[in-house]
Coordinates of C-alpha atoms in Angstrom, one line a residue:
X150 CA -70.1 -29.5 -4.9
X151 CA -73.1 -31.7 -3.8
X152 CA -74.3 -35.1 -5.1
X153 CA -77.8 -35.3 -6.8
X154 CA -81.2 -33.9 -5.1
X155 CA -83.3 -36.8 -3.1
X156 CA -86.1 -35.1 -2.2
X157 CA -86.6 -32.2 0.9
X158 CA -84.1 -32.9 4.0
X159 CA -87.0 -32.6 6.4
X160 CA -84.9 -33.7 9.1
X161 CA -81.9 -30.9 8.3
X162 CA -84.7 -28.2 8.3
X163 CA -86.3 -29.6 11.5
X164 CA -83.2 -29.4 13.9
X165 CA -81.8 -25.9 11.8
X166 CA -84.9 -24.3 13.0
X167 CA -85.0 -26.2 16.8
X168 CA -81.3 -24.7 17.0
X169 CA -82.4 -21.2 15.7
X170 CA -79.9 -21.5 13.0
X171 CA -80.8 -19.0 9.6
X172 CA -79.6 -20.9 6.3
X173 CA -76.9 -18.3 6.4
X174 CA -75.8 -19.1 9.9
X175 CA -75.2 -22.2 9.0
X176 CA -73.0 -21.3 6.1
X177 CA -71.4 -19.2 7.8
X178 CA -70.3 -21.5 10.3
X179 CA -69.4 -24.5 8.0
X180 CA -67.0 -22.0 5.9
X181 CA -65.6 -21.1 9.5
X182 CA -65.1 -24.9 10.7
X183 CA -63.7 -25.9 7.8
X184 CA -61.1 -22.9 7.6
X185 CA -59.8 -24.1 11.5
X186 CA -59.3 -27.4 9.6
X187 CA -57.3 -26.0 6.5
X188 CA -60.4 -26.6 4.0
X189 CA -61.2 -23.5 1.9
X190 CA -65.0 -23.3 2.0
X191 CA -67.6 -21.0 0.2
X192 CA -70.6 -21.9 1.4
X193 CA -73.7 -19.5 1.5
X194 CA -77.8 -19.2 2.2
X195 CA -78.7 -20.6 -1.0
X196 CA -76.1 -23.9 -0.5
X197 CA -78.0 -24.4 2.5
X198 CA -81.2 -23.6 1.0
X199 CA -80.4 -26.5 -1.6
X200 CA -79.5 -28.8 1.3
X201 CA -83.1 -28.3 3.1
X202 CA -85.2 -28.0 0.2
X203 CA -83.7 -30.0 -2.2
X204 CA -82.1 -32.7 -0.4
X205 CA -78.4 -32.3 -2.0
X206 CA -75.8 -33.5 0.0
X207 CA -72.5 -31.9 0.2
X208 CA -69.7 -33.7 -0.4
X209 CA -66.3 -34.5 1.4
X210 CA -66.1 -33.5 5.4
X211 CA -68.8 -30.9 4.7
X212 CA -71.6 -33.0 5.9
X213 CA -69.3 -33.6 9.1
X214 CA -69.1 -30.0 9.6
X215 CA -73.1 -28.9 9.4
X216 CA -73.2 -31.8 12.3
X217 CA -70.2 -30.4 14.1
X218 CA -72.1 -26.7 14.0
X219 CA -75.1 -27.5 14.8
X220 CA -73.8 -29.4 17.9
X221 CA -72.4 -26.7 18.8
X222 CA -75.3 -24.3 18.9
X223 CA -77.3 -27.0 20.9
X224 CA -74.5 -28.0 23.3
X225 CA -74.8 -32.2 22.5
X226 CA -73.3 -34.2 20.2
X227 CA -75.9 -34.2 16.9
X228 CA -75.4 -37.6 14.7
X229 CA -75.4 -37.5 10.4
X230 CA -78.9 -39.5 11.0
X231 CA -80.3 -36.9 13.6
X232 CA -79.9 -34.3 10.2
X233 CA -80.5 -36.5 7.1
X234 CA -77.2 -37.7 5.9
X235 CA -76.2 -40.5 7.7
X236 CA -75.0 -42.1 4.8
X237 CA -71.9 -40.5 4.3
X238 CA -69.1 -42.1 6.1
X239 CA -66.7 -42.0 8.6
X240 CA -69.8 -42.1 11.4
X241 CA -69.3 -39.4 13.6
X242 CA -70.3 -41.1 16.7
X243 CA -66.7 -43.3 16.2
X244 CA -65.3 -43.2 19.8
X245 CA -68.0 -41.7 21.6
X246 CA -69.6 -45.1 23.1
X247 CA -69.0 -46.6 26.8
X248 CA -70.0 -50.0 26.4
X249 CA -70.6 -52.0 29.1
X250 CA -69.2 -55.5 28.2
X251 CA -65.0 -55.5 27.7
X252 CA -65.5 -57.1 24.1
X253 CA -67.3 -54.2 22.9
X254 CA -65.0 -51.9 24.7
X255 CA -62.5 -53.7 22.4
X256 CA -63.9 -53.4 19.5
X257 CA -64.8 -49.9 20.2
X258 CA -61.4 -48.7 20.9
X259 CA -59.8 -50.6 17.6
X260 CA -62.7 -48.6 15.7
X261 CA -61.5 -45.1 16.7
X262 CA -57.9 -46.8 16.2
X263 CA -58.7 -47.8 12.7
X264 CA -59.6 -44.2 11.8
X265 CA -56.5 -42.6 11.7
X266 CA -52.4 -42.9 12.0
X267 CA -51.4 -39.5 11.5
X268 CA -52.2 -35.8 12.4
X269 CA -53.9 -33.9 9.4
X270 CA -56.4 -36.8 8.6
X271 CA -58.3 -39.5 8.9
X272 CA -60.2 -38.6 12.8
X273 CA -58.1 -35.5 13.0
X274 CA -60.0 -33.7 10.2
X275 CA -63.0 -36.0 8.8
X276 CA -64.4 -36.6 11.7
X277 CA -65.6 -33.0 12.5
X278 CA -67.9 -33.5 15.1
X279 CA -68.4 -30.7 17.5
X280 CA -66.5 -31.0 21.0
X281 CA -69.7 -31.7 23.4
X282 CA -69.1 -31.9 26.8
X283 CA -72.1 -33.7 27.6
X284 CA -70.6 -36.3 25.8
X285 CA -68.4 -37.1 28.8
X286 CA -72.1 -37.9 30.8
X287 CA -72.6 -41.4 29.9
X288 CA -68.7 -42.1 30.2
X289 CA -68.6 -41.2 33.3
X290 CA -71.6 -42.0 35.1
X291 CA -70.7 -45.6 34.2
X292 CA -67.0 -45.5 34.9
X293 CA -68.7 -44.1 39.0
X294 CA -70.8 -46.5 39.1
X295 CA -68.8 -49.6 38.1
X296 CA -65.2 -48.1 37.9
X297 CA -63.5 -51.9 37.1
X298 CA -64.9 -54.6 34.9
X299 CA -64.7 -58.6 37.0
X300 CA -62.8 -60.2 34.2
X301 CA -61.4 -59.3 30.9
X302 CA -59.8 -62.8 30.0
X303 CA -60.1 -63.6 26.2
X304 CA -59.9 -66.7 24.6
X305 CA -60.2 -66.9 20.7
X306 CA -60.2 -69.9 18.4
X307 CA -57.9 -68.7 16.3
X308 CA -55.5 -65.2 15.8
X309 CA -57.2 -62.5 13.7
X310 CA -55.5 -61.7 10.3
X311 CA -53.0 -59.5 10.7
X312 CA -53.2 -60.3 15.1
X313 CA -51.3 -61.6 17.7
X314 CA -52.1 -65.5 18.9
X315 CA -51.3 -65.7 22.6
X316 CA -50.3 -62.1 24.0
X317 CA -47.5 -62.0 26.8
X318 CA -45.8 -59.8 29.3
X319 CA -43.0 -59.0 27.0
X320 CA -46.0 -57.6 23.9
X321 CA -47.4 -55.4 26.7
X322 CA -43.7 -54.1 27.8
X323 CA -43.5 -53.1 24.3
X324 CA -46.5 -50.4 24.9
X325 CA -45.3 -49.4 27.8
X326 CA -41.9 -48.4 26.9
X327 CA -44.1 -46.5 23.7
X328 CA -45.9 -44.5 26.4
X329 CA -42.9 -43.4 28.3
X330 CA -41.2 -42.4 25.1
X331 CA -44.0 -40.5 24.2
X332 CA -44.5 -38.6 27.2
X333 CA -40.9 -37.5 26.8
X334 CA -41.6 -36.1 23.8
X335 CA -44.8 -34.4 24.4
X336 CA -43.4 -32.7 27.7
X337 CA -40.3 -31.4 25.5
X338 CA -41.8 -30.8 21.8
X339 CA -45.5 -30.2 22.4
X340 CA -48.6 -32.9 20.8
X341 CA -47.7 -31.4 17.2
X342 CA -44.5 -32.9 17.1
X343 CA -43.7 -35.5 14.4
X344 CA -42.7 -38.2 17.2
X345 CA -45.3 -37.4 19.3
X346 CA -48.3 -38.1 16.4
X347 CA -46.8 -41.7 16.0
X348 CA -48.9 -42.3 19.4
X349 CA -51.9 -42.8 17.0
X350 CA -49.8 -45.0 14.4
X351 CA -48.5 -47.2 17.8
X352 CA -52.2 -47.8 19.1
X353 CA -53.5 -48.8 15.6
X354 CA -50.8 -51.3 14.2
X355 CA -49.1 -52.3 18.0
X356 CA -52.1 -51.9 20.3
X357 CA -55.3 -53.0 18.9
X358 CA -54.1 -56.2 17.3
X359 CA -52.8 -57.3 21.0
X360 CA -56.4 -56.1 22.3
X361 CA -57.8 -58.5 19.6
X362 CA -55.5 -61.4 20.4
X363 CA -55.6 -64.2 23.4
X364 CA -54.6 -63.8 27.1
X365 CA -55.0 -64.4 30.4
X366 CA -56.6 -61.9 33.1
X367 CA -53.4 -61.1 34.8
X368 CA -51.5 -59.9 30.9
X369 CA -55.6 -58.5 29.9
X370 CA -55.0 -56.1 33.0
X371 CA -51.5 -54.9 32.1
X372 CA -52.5 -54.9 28.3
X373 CA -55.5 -52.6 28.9
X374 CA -53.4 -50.4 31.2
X375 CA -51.1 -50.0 28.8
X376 CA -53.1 -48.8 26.1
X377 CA -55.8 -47.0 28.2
X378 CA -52.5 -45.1 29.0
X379 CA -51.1 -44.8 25.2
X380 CA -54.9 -43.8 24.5
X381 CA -55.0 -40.9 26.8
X382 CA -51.7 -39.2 25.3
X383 CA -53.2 -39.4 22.2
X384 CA -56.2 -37.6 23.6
X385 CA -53.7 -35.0 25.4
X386 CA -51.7 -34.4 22.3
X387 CA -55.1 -33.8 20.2
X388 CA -56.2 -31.3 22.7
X389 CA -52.2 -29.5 22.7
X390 CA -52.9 -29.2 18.8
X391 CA -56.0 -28.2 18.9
X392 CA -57.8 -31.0 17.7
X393 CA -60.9 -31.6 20.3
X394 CA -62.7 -33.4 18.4
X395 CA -60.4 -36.5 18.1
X396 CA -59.0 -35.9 22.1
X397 CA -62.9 -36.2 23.6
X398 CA -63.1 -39.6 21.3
X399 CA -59.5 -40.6 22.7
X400 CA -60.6 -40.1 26.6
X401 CA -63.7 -41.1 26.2
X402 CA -62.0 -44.9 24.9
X403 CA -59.0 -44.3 27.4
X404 CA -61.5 -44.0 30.2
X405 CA -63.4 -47.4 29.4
X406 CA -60.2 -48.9 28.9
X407 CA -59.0 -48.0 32.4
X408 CA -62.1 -49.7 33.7
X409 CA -61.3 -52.6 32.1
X410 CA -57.8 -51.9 33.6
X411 CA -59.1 -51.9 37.0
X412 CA -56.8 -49.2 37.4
X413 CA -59.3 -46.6 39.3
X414 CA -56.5 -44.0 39.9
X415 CA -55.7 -43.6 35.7
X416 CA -59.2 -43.5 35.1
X417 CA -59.0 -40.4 37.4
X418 CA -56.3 -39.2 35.7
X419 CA -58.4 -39.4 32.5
X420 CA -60.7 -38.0 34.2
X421 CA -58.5 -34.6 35.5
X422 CA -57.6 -34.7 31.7
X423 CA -61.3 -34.3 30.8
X424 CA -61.7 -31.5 33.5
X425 CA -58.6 -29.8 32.0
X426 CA -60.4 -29.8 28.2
X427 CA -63.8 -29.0 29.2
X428 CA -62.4 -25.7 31.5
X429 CA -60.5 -24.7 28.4
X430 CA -63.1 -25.0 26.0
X431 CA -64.8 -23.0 28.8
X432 CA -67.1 -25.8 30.6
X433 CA -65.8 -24.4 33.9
X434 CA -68.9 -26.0 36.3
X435 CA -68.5 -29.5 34.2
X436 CA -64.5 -29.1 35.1
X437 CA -65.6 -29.3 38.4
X438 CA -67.9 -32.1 38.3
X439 CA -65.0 -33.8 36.1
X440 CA -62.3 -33.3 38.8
X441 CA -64.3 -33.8 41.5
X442 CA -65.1 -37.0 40.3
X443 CA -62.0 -38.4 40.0
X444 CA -60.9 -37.8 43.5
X445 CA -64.0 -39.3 45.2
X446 CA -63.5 -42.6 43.3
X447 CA -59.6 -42.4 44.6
X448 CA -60.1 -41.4 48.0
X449 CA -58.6 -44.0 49.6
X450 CA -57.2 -46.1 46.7
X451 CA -54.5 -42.8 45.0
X452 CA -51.3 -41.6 46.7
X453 CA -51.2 -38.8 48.1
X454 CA -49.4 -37.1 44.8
X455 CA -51.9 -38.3 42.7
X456 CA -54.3 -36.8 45.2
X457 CA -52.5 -33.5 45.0
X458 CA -52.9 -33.5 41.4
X459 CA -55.9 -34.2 41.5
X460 CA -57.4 -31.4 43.9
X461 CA -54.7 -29.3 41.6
X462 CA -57.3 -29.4 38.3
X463 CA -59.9 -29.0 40.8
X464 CA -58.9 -25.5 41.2
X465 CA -58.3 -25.0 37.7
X466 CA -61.6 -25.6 37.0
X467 CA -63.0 -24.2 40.1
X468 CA -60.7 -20.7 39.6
X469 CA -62.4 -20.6 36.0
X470 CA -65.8 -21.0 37.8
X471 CA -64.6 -17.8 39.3
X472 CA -65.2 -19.4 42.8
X473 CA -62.0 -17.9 44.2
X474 CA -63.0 -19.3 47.9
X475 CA -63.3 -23.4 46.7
X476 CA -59.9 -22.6 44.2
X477 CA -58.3 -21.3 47.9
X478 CA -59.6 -24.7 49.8
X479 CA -58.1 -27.1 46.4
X480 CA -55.1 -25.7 46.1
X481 CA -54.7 -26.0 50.1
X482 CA -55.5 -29.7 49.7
X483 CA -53.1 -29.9 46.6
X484 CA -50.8 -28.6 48.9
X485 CA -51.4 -30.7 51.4
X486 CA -51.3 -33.7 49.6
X487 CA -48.1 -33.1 48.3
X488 CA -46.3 -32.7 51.6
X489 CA -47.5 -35.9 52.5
X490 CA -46.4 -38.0 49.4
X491 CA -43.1 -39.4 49.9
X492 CA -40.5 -41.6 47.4
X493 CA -42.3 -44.8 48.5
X494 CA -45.3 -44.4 47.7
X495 CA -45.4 -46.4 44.7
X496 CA -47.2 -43.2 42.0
X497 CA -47.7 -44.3 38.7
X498 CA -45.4 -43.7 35.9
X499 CA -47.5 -41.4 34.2
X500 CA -47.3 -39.2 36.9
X501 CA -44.0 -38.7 36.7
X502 CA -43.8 -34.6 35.6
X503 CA -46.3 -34.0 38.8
X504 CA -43.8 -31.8 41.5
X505 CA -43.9 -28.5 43.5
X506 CA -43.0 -26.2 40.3
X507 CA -46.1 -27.5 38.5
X508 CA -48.0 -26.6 41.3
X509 CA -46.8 -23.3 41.6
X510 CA -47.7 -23.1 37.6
X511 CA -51.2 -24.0 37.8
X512 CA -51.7 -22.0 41.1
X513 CA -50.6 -18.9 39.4
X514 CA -52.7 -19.8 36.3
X515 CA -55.9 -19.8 38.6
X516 CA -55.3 -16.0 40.7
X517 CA -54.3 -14.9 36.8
X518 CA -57.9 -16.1 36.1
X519 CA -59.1 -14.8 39.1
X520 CA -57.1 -11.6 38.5
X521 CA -55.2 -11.7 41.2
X522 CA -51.9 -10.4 40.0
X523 CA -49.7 -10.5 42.9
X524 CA -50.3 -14.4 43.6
X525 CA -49.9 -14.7 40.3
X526 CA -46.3 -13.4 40.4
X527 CA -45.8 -15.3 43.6
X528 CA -46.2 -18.6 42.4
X529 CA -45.0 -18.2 38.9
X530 CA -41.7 -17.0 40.4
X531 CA -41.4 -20.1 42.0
X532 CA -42.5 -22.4 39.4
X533 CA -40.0 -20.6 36.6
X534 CA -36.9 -21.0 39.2
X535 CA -35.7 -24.3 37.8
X536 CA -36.6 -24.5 33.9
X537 CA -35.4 -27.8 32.4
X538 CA -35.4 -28.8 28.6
X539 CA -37.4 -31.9 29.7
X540 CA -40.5 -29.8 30.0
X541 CA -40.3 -27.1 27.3
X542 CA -43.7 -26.6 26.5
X543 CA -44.9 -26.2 30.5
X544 CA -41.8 -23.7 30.8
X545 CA -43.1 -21.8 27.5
X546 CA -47.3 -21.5 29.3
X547 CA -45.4 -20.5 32.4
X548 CA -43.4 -17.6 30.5
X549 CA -46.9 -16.0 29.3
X550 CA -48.8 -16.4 32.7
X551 CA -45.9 -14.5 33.8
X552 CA -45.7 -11.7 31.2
X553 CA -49.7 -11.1 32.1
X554 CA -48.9 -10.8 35.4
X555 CA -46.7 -8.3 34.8
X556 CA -49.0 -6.4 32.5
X557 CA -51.9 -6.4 34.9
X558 CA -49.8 -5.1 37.4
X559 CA -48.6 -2.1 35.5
X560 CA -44.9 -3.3 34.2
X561 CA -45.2 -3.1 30.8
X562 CA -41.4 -3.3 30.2
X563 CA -41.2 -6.0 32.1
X564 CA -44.3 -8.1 30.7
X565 CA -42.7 -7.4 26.9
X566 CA -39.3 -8.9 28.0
X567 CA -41.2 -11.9 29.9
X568 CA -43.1 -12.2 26.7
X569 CA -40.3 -11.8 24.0
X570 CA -38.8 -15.4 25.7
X571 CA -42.2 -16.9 26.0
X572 CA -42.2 -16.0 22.2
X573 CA -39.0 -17.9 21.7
X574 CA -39.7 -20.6 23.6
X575 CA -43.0 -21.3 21.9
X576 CA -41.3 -21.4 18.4
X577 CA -39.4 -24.2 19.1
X578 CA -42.2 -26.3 20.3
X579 CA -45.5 -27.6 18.2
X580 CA -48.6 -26.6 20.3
X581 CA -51.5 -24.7 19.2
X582 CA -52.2 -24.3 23.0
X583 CA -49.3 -22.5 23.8
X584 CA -49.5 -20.2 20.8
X585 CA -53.1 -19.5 21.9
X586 CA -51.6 -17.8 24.7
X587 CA -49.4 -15.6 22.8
X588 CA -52.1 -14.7 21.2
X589 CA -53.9 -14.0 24.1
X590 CA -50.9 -12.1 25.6
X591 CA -50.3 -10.0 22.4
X592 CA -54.2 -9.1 22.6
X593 CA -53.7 -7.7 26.0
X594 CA -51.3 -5.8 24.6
X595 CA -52.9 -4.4 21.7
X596 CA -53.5 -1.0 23.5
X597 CA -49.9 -0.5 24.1
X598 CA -49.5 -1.3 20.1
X599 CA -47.7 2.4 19.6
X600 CA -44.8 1.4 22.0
X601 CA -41.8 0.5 20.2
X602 CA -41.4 -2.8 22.5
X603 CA -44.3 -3.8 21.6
X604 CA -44.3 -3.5 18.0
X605 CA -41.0 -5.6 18.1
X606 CA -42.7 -8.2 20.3
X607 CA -45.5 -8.1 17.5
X608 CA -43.2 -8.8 15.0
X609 CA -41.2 -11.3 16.9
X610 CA -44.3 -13.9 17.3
X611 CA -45.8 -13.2 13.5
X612 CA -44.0 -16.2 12.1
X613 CA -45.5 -18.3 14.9
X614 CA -49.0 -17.0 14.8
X615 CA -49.0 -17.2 11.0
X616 CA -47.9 -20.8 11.0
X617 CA -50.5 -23.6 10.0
X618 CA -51.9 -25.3 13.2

């Protein structure tokens, strides 16, 4: 359904035609957005036609969607003003701003806060802009340039309704103990997880009436820590469930609250979270630039874990690249790091899951992308010797590197039986990342579809694939 004609959407036909989109096109991939977000849609050339022509406007997220596709064909985010419908609401461009000065950093976070409490609404479906990784340009360049902000003291006159007065150590604990909870829950039940999506809820009724409130520079630091912190696993549980839409917004905020932090090593790890997105959406050479900008700004500040971790996504991205020679010299120095670090050293928190078998994960996951089957089975070996419930979900992407390994290296036996407990695993767990790689692993094995095995392995992941994201 549309609301009344208001003249030709000169704007909407301007930018279809600069993208090389047919009316069709377009419909096509609205109806196919709006499916990946549970919306039955039945869209077609002449529904576009009456957009363009005669100025109707869709209702509900569709509006949200011909932005989100468009985007996509031109590879930048594309505002509702940019096509003629900017007044339909929520604004897309809700948690895609860097500002300079900490106030409006405030108020931009409490914003994107604002939007949403829960997965399956609110930023998580309405807001259907189109992940962009040039997006990330602004955000960064100004994070390099100026990485921490001189002051973020804030006085006000009096509390805001429904805010805190005077914010102390103990308000900020509070966060913290949120973000170490949540982390545990992530690691062990994926970002789908009911406990996990009250990271969202936490940041918009805990955090952003502290950010509103009064304090001092010394509680401001540990207050925007905090959240930049709580901010970032919301961004890391969107991208787990598939949402990337609401996890670019997420880092984008995390990393300008990590500024305001001062904290230069989280706003690398924000960064590395970045790179990790943008090499899976399949922005290998922005990875790069992602990673590798993290560890410049840390040289020097980081320990030598963080550092490891670091040059660790560097390879991801790089292996992706297929650059095999620069994954080989990151991995080294990921290696090399980590011998160094010691207990001492004072690494953050959230670092916490960063050890030996995750490096030997993410190693084998870059010679698996740079087919290299035999490293592959060398490092996955080592990172599957010690499997703990406290990281289900890593143990689970582990399981299916493995069963591809074994598959590319002529076992098929032996990659269905690796692939019947990465199965399991995944169904206990809710993470449309890890069921991406089933899927990926049962389409490798589509040739083999006659083999008995395999057609039990088929029919062992069905409930999981047909489950709702």
């Amino acid at each position: 359904m549309s609301r009344e004609p208001r003249g030709p959407n000169e704007k909407l036909g301007t930018i279809l035609a600069l993208a090389g989109i047919s009316n069709a096109g377009l419909a096509r991939r609205v109806n196919d957005l709006g499916s990946q977000r549970g919306l039955t849609l039945r869209y077609d050339k002449t529904s576009v036609a009456r957009w363009v022509t005669k100025g109707m406007v869709p209702q509900g997220s569709a509006p949200h969607l011909i932005a989100a596709a468009i985007s996509s064909k031109l590879g930048r985010p594309v505002p509702l003003h940019e096509i003629g419908l900017a007044d339909t609401d929520p604004a897309p461009e809700v948690g895609l701003a860097f500002p300079r000065k900490v106030a409006h950093a405030v108020e931009s976070a409490t914003e994107l806060y604002r939007l949403d409490s829960s997965p399956g609404k609110g930023i998580w479906q309405s807001l259907a802009g189109s992940f962009a990784v040039s997006a990330y340009a602004t955000p960064v360049s100004r994070w390099l340039i100026r990485p921490a902000d001189a002051t973020v003291t804030r006085e006000t006159e009096r509390p805001r309704e429904g805010g805190w007065g005077r914010v102390g150590h103990s308000d900020v604990s509070k966060l913290q103990e949120a973000a170490e909870e949540a982390r545990r829950w992530d690691s062990k039940y994926g970002g789908g997880d009911w406990r996990s999506s009250m990271v969202p809820e936490c940041l918009r009724t805990d955090a952003a009436p502290l950010l509103l409130g009064s304090y001092s520079d010394e509680v401001g630091r540990s207050l925007f820590r905090a959240t930049a912190e709580l901010t970032r696993l919301a961004g890391w549980m969107a991208f787990d469930t598939g949402q990337q839409e609401a996890a670019q917004r997420y880092y984008i905020q995390a990393l300008r609250l990590a500024k305001a932090a001062a904290d230069v090593p989280l706003g690398g790890y924000v960064l590395a979270s970045m790179s990790l997105q943008a090499t899976y959406r399949g922005f290998a050479e922005e990875g790069v630039d992602l990673a590798q900008a993290a560890l410049e700004r840390n040289r020097s500040l980081a320990t030598a874990r963080t550092m490891s971790f670091f040059h660790l996504v560097e390879a991801r991205a790089l292996a992706k690249a297929n650059d095999a020679a620069g994954c080989g010299s990151a991995l080294s120095a990921a290696e090399g790091w980590l011998e160094r670090s010691r207990p001492g050293d004072g690494d953050p928190s959230w670092l916490s899951f960063y050890a030996y078998d995750r490096l030997a994960a993410d190693a084998a996951e870059c010679y698996s992308d740079l087919k290299l089957p035999g490293q592959v089975r060398r490092f996955t070996e080592r990172a599957l010797k010690e499997p703990t419930e406290e990281f289900v979900r890593s143990h689970g992407l582990r399981l299916v590197v493995a069963a591809v390994a074994e598959l590319e290296s002529g076992n098929l036996d032996a990659a269905v039986a690796v692939g019947a407990r990465a199965v399991e695993v995944a169904g206990r767990i809710s993470s449309a990342r890890t069921t991406d790689y089933v899927r990926d692993l049962l389409h490798r094995l589509a040739p083999y579809g006659n083999e008995p095995l395999v057609k039990e392995l088929q029919e062992q992941a069905r409930p999981l694939l047909a489950a709702p994201a």
